[in-house]
């Protein structure tokens, strides 16, 4: 089936540092969504992107829809302890009604 | 505003038993879908629906049935549970504008059902 390559798989960072993660694929997507998931909960939507090249911010989070429509990036600036969790990308596969998810980036913030 | 509601929260089954996971949304979303989440594998699409009476298969449909008789409800049925179906199951819904042209679609998730098959 379709796959989204998400990296890094996990990262430890110091509080106050910036974080970057990305999702790439050989397929084309019409929408990119970025989620955060905490233990025992469902994914919570952080940012939605709808056009190639689009750059969107939500507080300290910034995400971009890649120009080729095959990738997307999420940046978190000045990380804080409550940023801990698993971050997922999801892409709406072009020509379908199928959202495909990345395998997640586990973020751990050291105070 | 309840959003997407899943029941039950936890379930233990024996191999061969059947059960239905319930999902309801109160946002009048056309699109509803089921995912399973396994460690290290992200979320994988099981089945989805773009409206009442319309369903289609996702990446991992085998062993699961769905139906969509109303806009609000999208139950997932396991006809004969197997240990390989031990997982966390999430239901999600979305508004879908202009067919496949994304304009404001956002996928909202329920809180999940943790299923163990012994």
Tab-separated table of N, CA, C and O in Angstrom, chain A residues 1-3 9 30-31 33 35 37 40-45 48 50 69 86 88 90 92 95-104, chain B residues 9 31 35 37 40-43 45 48 50 57-59 90 94-96 99-112:
chain	number	residue	atom	x	y	z
A	1	UNK	N	0.813	-1.207	0.000
A	1	UNK	CA	0.000	0.000	0.000
A	1	UNK	C	0.842	1.250	0.000
A	1	UNK	O	2.069	1.194	0.020
A	2	UNK	N	0.180	2.406	-0.028
A	2	UNK	CA	0.882	3.674	-0.021
A	2	UNK	C	1.568	3.896	1.321
A	2	UNK	O	1.067	3.479	2.356
A	3	UNK	N	2.697	4.564	1.311
A	3	UNK	CA	3.424	4.842	2.536
A	3	UNK	C	3.894	6.275	2.552
A	3	UNK	O	4.209	6.862	1.527
A	9	UNK	N	12.336	9.332	13.475
A	9	UNK	CA	11.399	8.476	14.211
A	9	UNK	C	11.213	8.982	15.632
A	9	UNK	O	10.126	8.909	16.197
A	30	UNK	N	-3.143	16.004	-2.148
A	30	UNK	CA	-3.921	17.233	-2.302
A	30	UNK	C	-4.019	18.033	-1.013
A	30	UNK	O	-4.313	19.231	-1.045
A	31	UNK	N	-3.840	17.374	0.121
A	31	UNK	CA	-3.945	17.998	1.440
A	31	UNK	C	-2.910	17.365	2.341
A	31	UNK	O	-2.647	16.163	2.242
A	33	UNK	N	-2.058	17.182	6.541
A	33	UNK	CA	-2.508	17.478	7.905
A	33	UNK	C	-1.420	17.045	8.876
A	33	UNK	O	-0.778	16.013	8.680
A	35	UNK	N	-0.701	16.231	12.995
A	35	UNK	CA	-1.381	15.895	14.236
A	35	UNK	C	-0.380	15.687	15.369
A	35	UNK	O	0.771	15.318	15.142
A	37	UNK	N	-0.381	13.403	19.057
A	37	UNK	CA	-1.105	12.402	19.825
A	37	UNK	C	-0.412	12.189	21.166
A	37	UNK	O	0.805	12.012	21.218
A	40	UNK	N	-3.083	7.394	25.146
A	40	UNK	CA	-4.475	7.113	25.463
A	40	UNK	C	-5.486	8.020	24.799
A	40	UNK	O	-6.684	7.922	25.085
A	41	UNK	N	-5.011	8.882	23.908
A	41	UNK	CA	-5.914	9.823	23.255
A	41	UNK	C	-5.866	9.654	21.740
A	41	UNK	O	-4.950	9.042	21.200
A	42	UNK	N	-6.865	10.223	21.073
A	42	UNK	CA	-6.835	10.262	19.624
A	42	UNK	C	-5.963	11.396	19.128
A	42	UNK	O	-5.663	12.338	19.874
A	43	UNK	N	-5.533	11.334	17.861
A	43	UNK	CA	-4.733	12.433	17.291
A	43	UNK	C	-5.520	13.738	17.282
A	43	UNK	O	-6.719	13.745	16.998
A	44	UNK	N	-4.826	14.837	17.581
A	44	UNK	CA	-5.432	16.159	17.581
A	44	UNK	C	-4.820	16.970	16.455
A	44	UNK	O	-3.587	17.058	16.345
A	45	UNK	N	-5.661	17.572	15.633
A	45	UNK	CA	-5.190	18.323	14.468
A	45	UNK	C	-4.468	19.598	14.897
A	45	UNK	O	-4.979	20.380	15.698
A	48	UNK	N	-3.420	22.373	9.003
A	48	UNK	CA	-3.907	21.829	7.739
A	48	UNK	C	-3.362	22.664	6.586
A	48	UNK	O	-3.328	23.896	6.673
A	50	UNK	N	-3.393	23.104	2.153
A	50	UNK	CA	-4.225	22.733	1.022
A	50	UNK	C	-3.627	23.056	-0.349
A	50	UNK	O	-4.174	22.610	-1.369
A	69	UNK	N	4.305	18.610	-4.097
A	69	UNK	CA	3.105	17.985	-3.528
A	69	UNK	C	3.380	16.572	-3.016
A	69	UNK	O	2.448	15.818	-2.730
A	86	UNK	N	3.674	12.316	20.263
A	86	UNK	CA	3.966	11.762	18.946
A	86	UNK	C	3.284	12.631	17.898
A	86	UNK	O	2.094	12.924	17.997
A	88	UNK	N	2.237	13.194	13.932
A	88	UNK	CA	1.956	12.460	12.702
A	88	UNK	C	1.649	13.423	11.570
A	88	UNK	O	0.964	14.432	11.776
A	90	UNK	N	-0.292	13.427	7.776
A	90	UNK	CA	-1.280	12.675	7.004
A	90	UNK	C	-1.486	13.400	5.688
A	90	UNK	O	-1.604	14.631	5.658
A	92	UNK	N	-3.763	13.516	1.995
A	92	UNK	CA	-4.911	13.056	1.209
A	92	UNK	C	-4.392	12.713	-0.179
A	92	UNK	O	-3.997	13.601	-0.953
A	95	UNK	N	-6.537	12.171	-6.150
A	95	UNK	CA	-7.433	11.324	-6.939
A	95	UNK	C	-8.200	10.308	-6.126
A	95	UNK	O	-8.907	9.472	-6.695
A	96	UNK	N	-8.059	10.369	-4.801
A	96	UNK	CA	-8.744	9.405	-3.931
A	96	UNK	C	-9.376	10.130	-2.742
A	96	UNK	O	-9.190	11.332	-2.548
A	97	UNK	N	-10.098	9.374	-1.943
A	97	UNK	CA	-10.617	9.860	-0.667
A	97	UNK	C	-9.831	9.254	0.496
A	97	UNK	O	-10.334	9.160	1.605
A	98	UNK	N	-8.597	8.832	0.259
A	98	UNK	CA	-7.807	8.127	1.254
A	98	UNK	C	-6.759	9.038	1.895
A	98	UNK	O	-5.918	9.609	1.200
A	99	UNK	N	-6.827	9.146	3.237
A	99	UNK	CA	-5.773	9.803	3.987
A	99	UNK	C	-4.749	8.747	4.386
A	99	UNK	O	-5.097	7.737	4.998
A	100	UNK	N	-3.481	9.007	4.060
A	100	UNK	CA	-2.397	8.101	4.404
A	100	UNK	C	-1.565	8.771	5.490
A	100	UNK	O	-1.241	9.963	5.381
A	101	UNK	N	-1.193	7.988	6.528
A	101	UNK	CA	-0.464	8.552	7.658
A	101	UNK	C	1.004	8.144	7.655
A	101	UNK	O	1.362	7.043	7.209
A	102	UNK	N	1.839	9.023	8.172
A	102	UNK	CA	3.221	8.687	8.446
A	102	UNK	C	3.302	7.843	9.711
A	102	UNK	O	2.311	7.700	10.443
A	103	UNK	N	4.481	7.308	9.988
A	103	UNK	CA	4.659	6.413	11.131
A	103	UNK	C	4.911	7.167	12.436
A	103	UNK	O	4.991	6.553	13.489
A	104	UNK	N	5.034	8.484	12.368
A	104	UNK	CA	5.123	9.273	13.584
A	104	UNK	C	6.535	9.658	13.979
A	104	UNK	O	7.497	8.949	13.681
B	9	UNK	N	-14.680	2.007	25.007
B	9	UNK	CA	-13.313	2.488	25.152
B	9	UNK	C	-12.329	1.331	25.181
B	9	UNK	O	-11.224	1.416	24.649
B	31	UNK	N	-17.802	12.546	5.198
B	31	UNK	CA	-16.720	11.563	5.179
B	31	UNK	C	-16.500	10.988	6.560
B	31	UNK	O	-16.355	11.724	7.544
B	35	UNK	N	-9.527	3.606	11.290
B	35	UNK	CA	-8.110	3.323	11.253
B	35	UNK	C	-7.776	2.372	12.388
B	35	UNK	O	-8.441	2.356	13.424
B	37	UNK	N	-4.306	1.411	14.779
B	37	UNK	CA	-2.979	1.900	15.128
B	37	UNK	C	-2.233	0.819	15.883
B	37	UNK	O	-2.650	0.379	16.950
B	40	UNK	N	4.599	1.439	16.179
B	40	UNK	CA	5.591	1.627	15.139
B	40	UNK	C	5.050	1.647	13.726
B	40	UNK	O	5.825	1.741	12.769
B	41	UNK	N	3.721	1.564	13.559
B	41	UNK	CA	3.174	1.494	12.206
B	41	UNK	C	2.228	2.633	11.884
B	41	UNK	O	1.583	2.623	10.845
B	42	UNK	N	2.120	3.611	12.757
B	42	UNK	CA	1.220	4.713	12.462
B	42	UNK	C	-0.222	4.250	12.389
B	42	UNK	O	-0.608	3.229	12.947
B	43	UNK	N	-1.037	5.007	11.668
B	43	UNK	CA	-2.451	4.672	11.496
B	43	UNK	C	-2.669	4.140	10.088
B	43	UNK	O	-2.213	4.750	9.109
B	45	UNK	N	-5.536	2.827	7.247
B	45	UNK	CA	-6.935	2.977	6.883
B	45	UNK	C	-7.579	1.616	6.643
B	45	UNK	O	-7.079	0.819	5.838
B	48	UNK	N	-13.596	3.371	4.574
B	48	UNK	CA	-14.063	4.733	4.635
B	48	UNK	C	-15.385	4.868	3.895
B	48	UNK	O	-15.796	3.965	3.146
B	50	UNK	N	-17.953	8.042	1.967
B	50	UNK	CA	-18.099	9.444	1.565
B	50	UNK	C	-19.547	9.911	1.646
B	50	UNK	O	-19.873	11.016	1.201
B	57	UNK	N	-13.001	0.281	0.539
B	57	UNK	CA	-11.921	-0.319	1.300
B	57	UNK	C	-10.713	0.601	1.380
B	57	UNK	O	-10.407	1.330	0.444
B	58	UNK	N	-10.005	0.504	2.509
B	58	UNK	CA	-8.746	1.197	2.674
B	58	UNK	C	-7.585	0.248	2.456
B	58	UNK	O	-7.653	-0.642	1.618
B	59	UNK	N	-6.513	0.442	3.233
B	59	UNK	CA	-5.290	-0.351	3.079
B	59	UNK	C	-5.403	-1.751	3.659
B	59	UNK	O	-4.804	-2.698	3.149
B	90	UNK	N	-9.400	3.753	15.687
B	90	UNK	CA	-9.856	5.137	15.692
B	90	UNK	C	-10.829	5.377	14.550
B	90	UNK	O	-10.617	4.930	13.429
B	94	UNK	N	-14.798	13.946	8.489
B	94	UNK	CA	-14.383	15.195	7.862
B	94	UNK	C	-15.493	15.752	6.986
B	94	UNK	O	-16.250	14.999	6.378
B	95	UNK	N	-15.545	17.063	6.914
B	95	UNK	CA	-16.317	17.727	5.875
B	95	UNK	C	-15.568	17.533	4.565
B	95	UNK	O	-14.341	17.529	4.540
B	96	UNK	N	-16.291	17.330	3.475
B	96	UNK	CA	-15.652	17.247	2.168
B	96	UNK	C	-16.310	18.250	1.241
B	96	UNK	O	-17.460	18.111	0.884
B	99	UNK	N	-16.114	17.874	-3.952
B	99	UNK	CA	-15.620	16.575	-4.382
B	99	UNK	C	-14.223	16.328	-3.882
B	99	UNK	O	-13.931	16.431	-2.710
B	100	UNK	N	-13.285	16.023	-4.788
B	100	UNK	CA	-11.932	15.685	-4.389
B	100	UNK	C	-11.027	16.913	-4.309
B	100	UNK	O	-9.852	16.796	-4.035
B	101	UNK	N	-11.562	18.103	-4.583
B	101	UNK	CA	-10.728	19.295	-4.514
B	101	UNK	C	-10.721	19.815	-3.098
B	101	UNK	O	-11.707	20.338	-2.606
B	102	UNK	N	-9.608	19.687	-2.434
B	102	UNK	CA	-9.517	20.065	-1.030
B	102	UNK	C	-9.633	21.575	-0.891
B	102	UNK	O	-8.958	22.324	-1.584
B	103	UNK	N	-10.502	22.006	-0.011
B	103	UNK	CA	-10.605	23.427	0.285
B	103	UNK	C	-10.530	23.683	1.777
B	103	UNK	O	-9.836	24.578	2.221
B	104	UNK	N	-11.237	22.897	2.548
B	104	UNK	CA	-11.242	23.131	3.980
B	104	UNK	C	-11.446	21.824	4.735
B	104	UNK	O	-11.982	21.822	5.823
B	105	UNK	N	-11.013	20.720	4.135
B	105	UNK	CA	-11.236	19.436	4.788
B	105	UNK	C	-10.274	19.248	5.953
B	105	UNK	O	-9.078	19.475	5.824
B	106	UNK	N	-10.817	18.856	7.105
B	106	UNK	CA	-10.008	18.570	8.290
B	106	UNK	C	-10.534	17.286	8.907
B	106	UNK	O	-11.724	17.169	9.168
B	107	UNK	N	-9.658	16.341	9.153
B	107	UNK	CA	-10.035	15.037	9.672
B	107	UNK	C	-9.992	15.076	11.196
B	107	UNK	O	-8.933	15.330	11.779
B	108	UNK	N	-11.158	14.832	11.832
B	108	UNK	CA	-11.255	14.857	13.282
B	108	UNK	C	-11.413	13.436	13.815
B	108	UNK	O	-12.197	12.661	13.277
B	109	UNK	N	-10.710	13.127	14.906
B	109	UNK	CA	-10.670	11.782	15.443
B	109	UNK	C	-11.455	11.635	16.739
B	109	UNK	O	-11.571	12.584	17.522
B	110	UNK	N	-11.976	10.411	16.953
B	110	UNK	CA	-12.495	10.037	18.250
B	110	UNK	C	-11.354	9.654	19.179
B	110	UNK	O	-10.186	9.703	18.793
B	111	UNK	N	-11.700	9.232	20.391
B	111	UNK	CA	-10.679	8.945	21.403
B	111	UNK	C	-10.183	7.507	21.361
B	111	UNK	O	-9.277	7.151	22.107
B	112	UNK	N	-10.767	6.673	20.497
B	112	UNK	CA	-10.222	5.347	20.270
B	112	UNK	C	-10.871	4.233	21.073
B	112	UNK	O	-11.488	4.463	22.117
